[in-house]
């Protein structure tokens, strides 16, 4: 189901196309038509399902259909999120979706200056994304008026309750004089959540999508234990010997992606790149070549490959294990779609074994190991010296990788060597 079939304006569809969205995700298919009709929504959905677009696109379209001049401190749509990161991410998504329409959006959350936020609020806003605590601070200073609110969203409402925001949520609702269309999104439903939903929603349409920790039954998962520096050879060998024709390869770093594409080409395997440094047009070209079979391999980073839908993709390779076990599910979700057979291959070096265990716990399945002769991981000493040689970086969720990891590994190797040497010296002395 396409976005234009949902009668979104051309400007919105254009922005969504630039985001790489072609079809609606299941939660969007369910929520968007109901929200466009003006119903309250009670949705059971987790992050990663496309819920942000599910609640924000109907609001954006309605605001475009009924434009009003901003009046001081007034807000038309309020989206409440439990954390700063989520609030910032939602606002960023909405900025992307509203690139070609005159809809104003801002995020307010703790840890940033009140003054700057006050200026934004003073101008009046179409859409405000906020964490409850910071919003209340502004409400107390009369920096924001919810009197004419038309749309209200509670995102990750279960986390808001877990974080003890219930009193804040009630305070905020107490300030709303209008009867906004209200949408509540939550991954879990406790009795407290159901009570809250009963209080704030009017005849809500209930929506649910299956949890994201499930991979299709038609996917065969396989792990190849291998040292990091032998992965490239292993990939070329498997592609050649097993005659894999269409392979989506996930790596964690853009640099790895660049190198890998070059080396695969040297091995005579046509490969294309899909990562965040590539312009949208270049990514699209790469994707087309891959889909049409002009390139046998596409090497992608997680973020760039988000939302890519490649019909009937037979093989997905985790060249690097993802940072988060949940991302394994997202990556693998690209194969074995619609009942077709899929093949999920992971190259796991010793320092990625922990992630493998987390993945197995998440998908509740032990993955078959295949030890290819000639690719047995080297001994642990050799491995330790090569561990964590990446410089400090921020992963795509903004968390700092531990920059001391390298020195820890080195320290352990040095210690190991020192013990060995001491043993040798003692022997010689005897
Ligand atoms: P969310 O659950 O809202 O955090 O969305 C998860 C990811 O899916 C985000 O990276 C979105 O940009 C992406 N996304 C949302 N809707 C679509 C869509 N219809 N097609 C492709 N990607 C999407």
Tab-separated table of C-alpha atoms and ligand atoms in Angstrom:
chain	number	residue	atom	x	y	z
A	1	UNK	CA	0.000	0.000	0.000
A	2	UNK	CA	1.575	3.281	-1.118
A	3	UNK	CA	1.418	6.659	0.640
A	4	UNK	CA	-0.226	8.345	-2.347
A	5	UNK	CA	-3.060	5.786	-2.150
A	6	UNK	CA	-3.718	7.181	1.338
A	7	UNK	CA	-4.373	10.566	-0.291
A	8	UNK	CA	-1.472	12.323	1.325
A	9	UNK	CA	-0.555	15.510	-0.499
A	10	UNK	CA	2.141	15.374	-3.173
A	11	UNK	CA	4.493	17.419	-0.985
A	12	UNK	CA	4.247	14.913	1.852
A	13	UNK	CA	4.643	11.920	-0.486
A	14	UNK	CA	7.705	13.599	-2.009
A	15	UNK	CA	9.283	14.054	1.440
A	16	UNK	CA	8.505	10.430	2.344
A	17	UNK	CA	10.053	9.200	-0.894
A	18	UNK	CA	13.199	11.117	0.026
A	19	UNK	CA	13.161	9.344	3.400
A	20	UNK	CA	13.150	6.060	1.441
A	21	UNK	CA	9.564	5.184	2.394
A	22	UNK	CA	7.719	3.453	-0.410
A	23	UNK	CA	5.059	1.370	1.253
A	24	UNK	CA	3.222	1.629	4.553
A	25	UNK	CA	4.423	-0.609	7.372
A	26	UNK	CA	1.743	-2.818	9.009
A	27	UNK	CA	1.165	-0.381	11.888
A	28	UNK	CA	0.821	2.455	9.398
A	29	UNK	CA	-1.639	0.448	7.306
A	30	UNK	CA	-3.808	-0.004	10.350
A	31	UNK	CA	-3.423	3.330	12.107
A	32	UNK	CA	-3.316	5.896	9.290
A	33	UNK	CA	-6.820	5.374	7.811
A	34	UNK	CA	-8.409	5.392	11.290
A	35	UNK	CA	-6.480	8.437	12.439
A	36	UNK	CA	-7.349	10.273	9.219
A	37	UNK	CA	-11.021	9.624	9.950
A	38	UNK	CA	-10.545	11.346	13.301
A	39	UNK	CA	-10.755	8.319	15.599
A	40	UNK	CA	-8.847	8.016	18.845
A	41	UNK	CA	-6.269	5.238	18.623
A	42	UNK	CA	-5.019	2.689	21.124
A	43	UNK	CA	-2.024	0.999	19.520
A	44	UNK	CA	0.116	-1.857	20.669
A	45	UNK	CA	3.363	-1.225	18.833
A	46	UNK	CA	7.051	-1.165	19.525
A	47	UNK	CA	9.862	1.031	18.288
A	48	UNK	CA	11.048	-0.040	14.867
A	49	UNK	CA	7.567	-0.654	13.507
A	50	UNK	CA	7.190	2.796	11.909
A	51	UNK	CA	4.885	4.103	14.632
A	52	UNK	CA	6.212	7.681	14.476
A	53	UNK	CA	4.961	8.099	10.919
A	54	UNK	CA	1.767	6.224	11.854
A	55	UNK	CA	0.701	8.919	14.311
A	56	UNK	CA	2.419	11.976	12.871
A	57	UNK	CA	1.469	11.764	9.179
A	58	UNK	CA	-2.306	12.012	9.765
A	59	UNK	CA	-1.690	14.999	12.061
A	60	UNK	CA	0.563	16.706	9.510
A	61	UNK	CA	-1.965	16.188	6.706
A	62	UNK	CA	-4.830	17.503	8.833
A	63	UNK	CA	-2.842	20.591	9.786
A	64	UNK	CA	-2.060	21.182	6.091
A	65	UNK	CA	-5.729	20.749	5.173
A	66	UNK	CA	-6.765	23.258	7.803
A	67	UNK	CA	-3.962	25.818	8.136
A	68	UNK	CA	-4.216	28.387	10.902
A	69	UNK	CA	-1.903	31.299	11.639
A	70	UNK	CA	0.280	30.565	14.654
A	71	UNK	CA	-0.920	32.450	17.698
A	72	UNK	CA	1.379	33.220	20.620
A	73	UNK	CA	2.173	30.242	22.870
A	74	UNK	CA	-0.523	28.182	21.185
A	75	UNK	CA	0.082	24.543	20.262
A	76	UNK	CA	-2.121	22.549	17.854
A	77	UNK	CA	-0.612	19.083	18.331
A	78	UNK	CA	1.242	17.757	21.361
A	79	UNK	CA	3.318	14.577	21.266
A	80	UNK	CA	4.543	13.361	24.637
A	81	UNK	CA	7.553	11.048	24.818
A	82	UNK	CA	9.306	9.594	27.876
A	83	UNK	CA	12.907	10.457	26.989
A	84	UNK	CA	14.881	13.304	25.446
A	85	UNK	CA	16.315	11.000	22.807
A	86	UNK	CA	12.904	9.818	21.705
A	87	UNK	CA	11.487	13.362	21.686
A	88	UNK	CA	14.413	14.577	19.574
A	89	UNK	CA	14.065	11.640	17.203
A	90	UNK	CA	10.329	12.161	16.732
A	91	UNK	CA	10.838	15.871	16.039
A	92	UNK	CA	13.588	15.061	13.540
A	93	UNK	CA	11.311	12.599	11.728
A	94	UNK	CA	8.523	15.171	11.612
A	95	UNK	CA	10.937	17.782	10.230
A	96	UNK	CA	11.798	15.318	7.464
A	97	UNK	CA	8.140	14.599	6.704
A	98	UNK	CA	7.240	18.324	6.656
A	99	UNK	CA	10.156	19.389	4.446
A	100	UNK	CA	7.823	20.671	1.700
A	101	UNK	CA	4.836	21.855	3.752
A	102	UNK	CA	4.488	24.886	6.041
A	103	UNK	CA	4.093	23.012	9.331
A	104	UNK	CA	6.124	24.158	12.331
A	105	UNK	CA	7.561	21.674	14.816
A	106	UNK	CA	9.818	21.902	17.866
A	107	UNK	CA	11.013	19.591	20.597
A	108	UNK	CA	11.388	20.615	24.222
A	109	UNK	CA	13.086	18.436	26.796
A	110	UNK	CA	15.321	18.756	29.827
A	111	UNK	CA	19.046	19.368	29.607
A	112	UNK	CA	18.717	22.236	27.133
A	113	UNK	CA	18.153	25.944	27.795
A	114	UNK	CA	14.662	27.023	28.814
A	115	UNK	CA	15.172	30.421	27.144
A	116	UNK	CA	15.713	29.034	23.651
A	117	UNK	CA	12.695	26.781	24.041
A	118	UNK	CA	10.601	29.678	25.337
A	119	UNK	CA	11.323	31.675	22.171
A	120	UNK	CA	10.084	28.796	20.014
A	121	UNK	CA	6.978	28.383	22.143
A	122	UNK	CA	6.210	32.081	22.111
A	123	UNK	CA	5.838	32.078	18.319
A	124	UNK	CA	3.176	29.374	18.571
A	125	UNK	CA	3.652	25.940	17.058
A	126	UNK	CA	1.742	23.459	14.936
A	127	UNK	CA	3.426	20.450	16.522
A	128	UNK	CA	5.210	20.306	19.856
A	129	UNK	CA	7.135	17.196	20.910
A	130	UNK	CA	7.925	17.204	24.618
A	131	UNK	CA	8.965	15.189	27.621
A	132	UNK	CA	6.381	15.594	30.416
A	133	UNK	CA	8.704	17.146	33.032
A	134	UNK	CA	10.022	19.924	30.848
A	135	UNK	CA	6.599	20.672	29.416
A	136	UNK	CA	5.233	21.190	32.923
A	137	UNK	CA	8.086	23.589	33.724
A	138	UNK	CA	7.031	25.673	30.721
A	139	UNK	CA	3.363	25.384	31.637
A	140	UNK	CA	4.137	26.758	35.095
A	141	UNK	CA	5.813	29.774	33.477
A	142	UNK	CA	2.829	30.269	31.145
A	143	UNK	CA	5.119	29.661	28.190
A	144	UNK	CA	2.696	27.328	26.494
A	145	UNK	CA	-1.044	27.105	26.011
A	146	UNK	CA	-2.785	23.777	25.485
A	147	UNK	CA	-6.229	25.344	25.592
A	148	UNK	CA	-6.921	24.798	21.876
A	149	UNK	CA	-5.098	21.519	21.461
A	150	UNK	CA	-6.426	19.502	18.498
A	151	UNK	CA	-4.201	16.407	18.611
A	152	UNK	CA	-2.576	14.598	21.510
A	153	UNK	CA	-0.201	11.624	21.303
A	154	UNK	CA	1.311	9.547	24.078
A	155	UNK	CA	4.270	7.685	22.616
A	156	UNK	CA	5.809	4.774	24.534
A	157	UNK	CA	3.157	5.335	27.167
A	158	UNK	CA	4.243	2.248	29.128
A	159	UNK	CA	7.711	3.725	29.563
A	160	UNK	CA	6.165	6.985	30.707
A	161	UNK	CA	4.291	5.091	33.410
A	162	UNK	CA	7.390	3.054	34.352
A	163	UNK	CA	9.342	6.280	34.723
A	164	UNK	CA	6.747	7.629	37.153
A	165	UNK	CA	5.266	10.282	34.849
A	166	UNK	CA	1.639	9.479	35.674
A	167	UNK	CA	1.150	12.563	37.867
A	168	UNK	CA	2.765	14.765	35.210
A	169	UNK	CA	0.550	13.245	32.546
A	170	UNK	CA	-2.530	14.044	34.606
A	171	UNK	CA	-1.322	17.617	35.201
A	172	UNK	CA	-0.855	18.085	31.463
A	173	UNK	CA	-4.274	16.627	30.649
A	174	UNK	CA	-5.823	18.886	33.284
A	175	UNK	CA	-4.661	21.898	31.292
A	176	UNK	CA	-6.292	20.817	28.057
A	177	UNK	CA	-9.631	22.560	27.621
A	178	UNK	CA	-10.486	21.177	24.178
A	179	UNK	CA	-11.258	17.574	23.201
A	180	UNK	CA	-8.248	16.638	21.114
A	181	UNK	CA	-8.070	13.544	18.952
A	182	UNK	CA	-5.909	11.322	21.153
A	183	UNK	CA	-3.580	8.453	20.238
A	184	UNK	CA	-1.812	6.227	22.711
A	185	UNK	CA	1.061	4.001	21.624
A	186	UNK	CA	2.483	1.409	23.971
A	187	UNK	CA	4.520	-1.792	23.672
A	188	UNK	CA	2.878	-3.371	26.735
A	189	UNK	CA	-0.484	-3.105	28.479
A	190	UNK	CA	-0.597	-3.320	32.272
A	191	UNK	CA	-3.785	-2.769	34.256
A	192	UNK	CA	-2.578	0.774	35.025
A	193	UNK	CA	-2.143	1.388	31.314
A	194	UNK	CA	-5.631	0.094	30.521
A	195	UNK	CA	-7.037	2.369	33.235
A	196	UNK	CA	-5.252	5.368	31.774
A	197	UNK	CA	-6.411	4.463	28.269
A	198	UNK	CA	-10.026	4.259	29.486
A	199	UNK	CA	-9.709	7.705	31.046
A	200	UNK	CA	-8.221	9.542	28.121
A	201	UNK	CA	-9.502	7.846	24.962
A	202	UNK	CA	-12.956	8.096	23.487
A	203	UNK	CA	-14.143	4.972	21.643
A	204	UNK	CA	-10.610	4.223	20.491
A	205	UNK	CA	-9.820	2.025	17.507
A	206	UNK	CA	-7.566	-0.771	18.769
A	207	UNK	CA	-4.531	-1.581	16.723
A	208	UNK	CA	-1.854	-4.185	17.206
A	209	UNK	CA	1.173	-5.434	15.298
A	210	UNK	CA	3.149	-8.573	16.064
A	211	UNK	CA	6.217	-8.133	18.246
A	212	UNK	CA	9.514	-7.419	16.590
A	213	UNK	CA	11.456	-10.220	18.228
A	214	UNK	CA	10.046	-12.680	15.741
A	215	UNK	CA	11.853	-13.700	12.580
A	216	UNK	CA	10.022	-15.551	9.828
A	217	UNK	CA	9.823	-19.344	10.205
A	218	UNK	CA	11.010	-19.696	6.637
A	219	UNK	CA	14.450	-18.250	7.458
A	220	UNK	CA	17.374	-20.623	8.039
A	221	UNK	CA	19.906	-19.066	10.415
A	222	UNK	CA	23.572	-20.047	10.242
A	223	UNK	CA	26.705	-18.850	12.033
A	224	UNK	CA	30.255	-19.124	10.696
A	225	UNK	CA	32.819	-18.651	13.476
A	226	UNK	CA	35.730	-16.745	11.905
A	227	UNK	CA	38.367	-14.165	12.772
A	228	UNK	CA	37.531	-10.591	11.834
A	229	UNK	CA	40.397	-10.338	9.340
A	230	UNK	CA	39.376	-13.530	7.495
A	231	UNK	CA	35.762	-12.479	6.969
A	232	UNK	CA	36.336	-10.940	3.556
A	233	UNK	CA	37.915	-14.120	2.169
A	234	UNK	CA	35.153	-16.229	3.682
A	235	UNK	CA	32.497	-14.050	2.083
A	236	UNK	CA	34.054	-14.290	-1.393
A	237	UNK	CA	34.477	-18.044	-0.985
A	238	UNK	CA	30.875	-18.639	0.081
A	239	UNK	CA	29.458	-16.421	-2.655
A	240	UNK	CA	31.543	-18.240	-5.265
A	241	UNK	CA	31.289	-21.825	-4.067
A	242	UNK	CA	27.651	-21.725	-3.093
A	243	UNK	CA	26.753	-19.592	-6.064
A	244	UNK	CA	24.805	-17.017	-4.061
A	245	UNK	CA	23.308	-14.584	-6.528
A	246	UNK	CA	21.750	-11.798	-4.474
A	247	UNK	CA	23.384	-11.053	-1.152
A	248	UNK	CA	22.714	-8.142	1.195
A	249	UNK	CA	25.735	-7.730	3.464
A	250	UNK	CA	25.482	-5.704	6.668
A	251	UNK	CA	28.521	-4.035	8.218
A	252	UNK	CA	28.773	-1.727	11.217
A	253	UNK	CA	31.056	0.942	9.771
A	254	UNK	CA	31.055	2.961	6.544
A	255	UNK	CA	34.821	2.396	6.267
A	256	UNK	CA	34.291	-1.376	6.349
A	257	UNK	CA	31.635	-1.009	3.659
A	258	UNK	CA	33.970	1.001	1.376
A	259	UNK	CA	36.852	-1.456	1.812
A	260	UNK	CA	34.687	-4.509	1.366
A	261	UNK	CA	33.153	-3.305	-1.892
A	262	UNK	CA	36.630	-2.597	-3.290
A	263	UNK	CA	37.932	-6.003	-2.275
A	264	UNK	CA	34.916	-7.908	-3.568
A	265	UNK	CA	35.400	-6.187	-6.899
A	266	UNK	CA	39.034	-7.342	-6.903
A	267	UNK	CA	37.675	-10.854	-6.405
A	268	UNK	CA	35.497	-10.347	-9.476
A	269	UNK	CA	32.242	-9.956	-7.546
A	270	UNK	CA	30.190	-6.926	-8.572
A	271	UNK	CA	29.168	-5.116	-5.397
A	272	UNK	CA	27.432	-1.812	-4.673
A	273	UNK	CA	27.432	0.422	-1.595
A	274	UNK	CA	24.606	1.744	0.522
A	275	UNK	CA	25.659	3.922	3.436
A	276	UNK	CA	24.877	7.263	4.968
A	277	UNK	CA	27.684	9.205	3.216
A	278	UNK	CA	26.185	8.367	-0.154
A	279	UNK	CA	23.700	10.797	-1.639
A	280	UNK	CA	20.113	9.592	-1.771
A	281	UNK	CA	20.339	9.370	-5.583
A	282	UNK	CA	23.481	7.210	-5.409
A	283	UNK	CA	21.822	4.926	-2.863
A	284	UNK	CA	18.795	4.564	-5.072
A	285	UNK	CA	20.981	3.738	-8.083
A	286	UNK	CA	22.839	1.126	-6.053
A	287	UNK	CA	19.571	-0.374	-4.893
A	288	UNK	CA	18.206	-0.515	-8.448
A	289	UNK	CA	21.344	-2.261	-9.720
A	290	UNK	CA	21.094	-4.744	-6.876
A	291	UNK	CA	17.398	-5.372	-7.400
A	292	UNK	CA	17.847	-5.812	-11.143
A	293	UNK	CA	20.672	-8.310	-10.593
A	294	UNK	CA	23.339	-6.060	-12.152
A	295	UNK	CA	25.202	-6.226	-8.848
A	296	UNK	CA	25.416	-9.483	-6.946
A	297	UNK	CA	26.159	-7.950	-3.557
A	298	UNK	CA	24.985	-4.838	-1.774
A	299	UNK	CA	27.053	-3.810	1.228
A	300	UNK	CA	25.040	-1.669	3.610
A	301	UNK	CA	25.170	-0.057	7.010
A	302	UNK	CA	22.161	-0.384	9.256
A	303	UNK	CA	20.865	3.167	9.071
A	304	UNK	CA	21.152	3.442	5.305
A	305	UNK	CA	19.366	0.159	4.771
A	306	UNK	CA	16.433	1.000	7.034
A	307	UNK	CA	13.171	0.414	5.304
A	308	UNK	CA	14.680	-1.150	2.195
A	309	UNK	CA	12.275	-3.615	0.745
A	310	UNK	CA	13.819	-6.029	-1.702
A	311	UNK	CA	11.372	-8.585	-2.977
A	312	UNK	CA	12.426	-12.204	-2.590
A	313	UNK	CA	15.884	-11.474	-1.191
A	314	UNK	CA	17.505	-14.905	-0.690
A	315	UNK	CA	20.602	-14.150	1.455
A	316	UNK	CA	21.400	-11.687	4.219
A	317	UNK	CA	24.899	-11.733	5.693
A	318	UNK	CA	25.884	-10.145	8.980
A	319	UNK	CA	29.506	-9.447	8.136
A	320	UNK	CA	29.649	-7.662	11.484
A	321	UNK	CA	27.227	-8.649	14.191
A	322	UNK	CA	24.968	-5.671	14.961
A	323	UNK	CA	25.522	-3.626	18.129
A	324	UNK	CA	22.063	-4.522	19.382
A	325	UNK	CA	20.413	-7.926	19.238
A	326	UNK	CA	17.136	-6.297	18.099
A	327	UNK	CA	18.901	-5.073	14.977
A	328	UNK	CA	19.582	-8.685	14.016
A	329	UNK	CA	15.836	-9.109	13.730
A	330	UNK	CA	15.518	-5.952	11.592
A	331	UNK	CA	18.361	-6.999	9.294
A	332	UNK	CA	17.145	-10.570	8.888
A	333	UNK	CA	13.603	-9.335	8.358
A	334	UNK	CA	14.642	-8.514	4.810
A	335	UNK	CA	14.790	-12.154	3.815
A	336	UNK	CA	12.147	-14.868	4.058
A	337	UNK	CA	9.337	-12.389	3.463
A	338	UNK	CA	5.849	-13.407	2.462
A	339	UNK	CA	6.458	-17.113	3.020
A	340	UNK	CA	9.535	-17.311	0.787
A	341	UNK	CA	12.662	-19.162	1.916
A	342	UNK	CA	15.378	-17.005	3.411
A	343	UNK	CA	18.970	-17.535	4.463
A	344	UNK	CA	20.495	-15.538	7.324
A	345	UNK	CA	24.251	-15.922	7.663
A	346	UNK	CA	26.337	-14.390	10.454
A	347	UNK	CA	30.112	-14.171	10.604
A	348	UNK	CA	30.966	-14.226	14.278
A	349	UNK	CA	34.418	-13.461	15.617
A	350	UNK	CA	35.253	-14.217	19.241
A	351	UNK	CA	34.509	-10.713	20.455
A	352	UNK	CA	31.054	-10.911	18.882
A	353	UNK	CA	30.064	-14.107	20.674
A	354	UNK	CA	28.218	-12.238	23.398
A	355	UNK	CA	25.955	-10.549	20.847
A	356	UNK	CA	25.308	-13.941	19.297
A	357	UNK	CA	24.077	-15.262	22.654
A	358	UNK	CA	21.844	-12.183	23.042
A	359	UNK	CA	20.447	-12.767	19.563
A	360	UNK	CA	19.727	-16.413	20.344
A	361	UNK	CA	17.931	-15.402	23.526
A	362	UNK	CA	15.888	-12.834	21.654
A	363	UNK	CA	14.796	-15.097	18.819
A	364	UNK	CA	14.574	-18.070	21.207
A	365	UNK	CA	16.485	-20.302	18.906
A	366	UNK	CA	19.967	-21.793	18.933
A	367	UNK	CA	21.639	-20.972	15.650
A	368	UNK	CA	23.522	-23.705	13.814
A	369	UNK	CA	27.334	-23.209	13.731
A	370	UNK	CA	29.257	-24.233	10.648
A	371	UNK	CA	33.029	-24.293	11.054
A	372	UNK	CA	34.455	-24.057	7.572
A	373	UNK	CA	37.849	-25.815	7.332
A	374	UNK	CA	40.650	-23.302	6.965
A	375	UNK	CA	38.679	-20.548	8.715
A	376	UNK	CA	38.953	-21.725	12.319
A	377	UNK	CA	39.431	-18.714	14.622
A	378	UNK	CA	43.043	-18.292	15.741
A	379	UNK	CA	44.045	-18.656	19.372
A	380	UNK	CA	42.748	-16.172	21.885
A	381	UNK	CA	46.105	-14.368	22.376
A	382	UNK	CA	46.260	-13.412	18.742
A	383	UNK	CA	42.671	-12.343	18.858
A	384	UNK	CA	43.018	-10.144	21.881
A	385	UNK	CA	45.714	-8.008	20.271
A	386	UNK	CA	43.339	-7.294	17.430
A	387	UNK	CA	40.335	-6.550	19.530
A	388	UNK	CA	38.836	-3.069	19.631
A	389	UNK	CA	41.251	-1.412	17.295
A	390	UNK	CA	38.539	1.023	16.162
A	391	UNK	CA	38.875	4.582	17.412
A	392	UNK	CA	36.225	5.947	19.779
A	393	UNK	CA	33.004	6.432	17.889
A	394	UNK	CA	29.372	7.074	18.499
A	395	UNK	CA	27.102	4.305	17.366
A	396	UNK	CA	23.911	5.124	15.524
A	397	UNK	CA	21.994	5.448	18.800
A	398	UNK	CA	24.473	8.073	19.947
A	399	UNK	CA	26.226	5.967	22.569
A	400	UNK	CA	29.942	6.291	22.971
A	401	UNK	CA	31.935	3.163	22.337
A	402	UNK	CA	34.331	2.439	25.164
A	403	UNK	CA	37.574	4.101	24.105
A	404	UNK	CA	39.499	2.275	26.834
A	405	UNK	CA	38.619	-1.112	25.375
A	406	UNK	CA	41.803	-1.238	23.347
A	407	UNK	CA	44.052	-0.540	26.279
A	408	UNK	CA	42.168	-3.118	28.363
A	409	UNK	CA	42.778	-5.739	25.707
A	410	UNK	CA	46.406	-4.733	25.421
A	411	UNK	CA	46.791	-4.825	29.165
A	412	UNK	CA	45.388	-8.351	29.273
A	413	UNK	CA	47.758	-9.495	26.507
A	414	UNK	CA	50.730	-7.864	28.222
A	415	UNK	CA	49.762	-9.495	31.504
A	416	UNK	CA	49.419	-12.870	29.800
A	417	UNK	CA	52.835	-12.488	28.173
A	418	UNK	CA	54.400	-11.360	31.432
A	419	UNK	CA	53.089	-14.472	33.181
A	420	UNK	CA	54.442	-16.688	30.373
A	421	UNK	CA	57.819	-14.962	30.436
A	422	UNK	CA	57.992	-15.267	34.194
A	423	UNK	CA	57.300	-18.989	33.863
A	424	UNK	CA	60.119	-19.295	31.263
A	425	UNK	CA	62.547	-17.360	33.471
A	426	UNK	CA	61.688	-19.529	36.474
A	427	UNK	CA	62.292	-22.656	34.352
A	428	UNK	CA	65.667	-21.312	33.161
A	429	UNK	CA	66.668	-20.418	36.709
A	430	UNK	CA	65.913	-23.974	37.787
B	1	LIG	P1	9.812	4.043	14.276
B	1	LIG	O1	9.150	2.785	14.743
B	1	LIG	O2	8.853	5.147	14.049
B	1	LIG	O3	10.959	4.427	15.171
B	1	LIG	O4	10.440	3.751	12.829
B	1	LIG	C1	11.470	2.814	12.651
B	1	LIG	C2	12.253	3.073	11.381
B	1	LIG	O5	11.470	2.769	10.239
B	1	LIG	C3	12.692	4.518	11.222
B	1	LIG	O6	14.029	4.518	10.766
B	1	LIG	C4	11.779	5.079	10.171
B	1	LIG	O7	12.405	6.105	9.449
B	1	LIG	C5	11.519	3.849	9.306
B	1	LIG	N1	10.219	3.854	8.633
B	1	LIG	C6	9.034	4.232	9.126
B	1	LIG	N2	8.066	4.050	8.216
B	1	LIG	C7	8.642	3.552	7.124
B	1	LIG	C8	8.162	3.138	5.834
B	1	LIG	N3	6.892	3.206	5.516
B	1	LIG	N4	9.046	2.650	4.947
B	1	LIG	C9	10.363	2.571	5.277
B	1	LIG	N5	10.884	2.923	6.471
B	1	LIG	C10	10.036	3.408	7.383
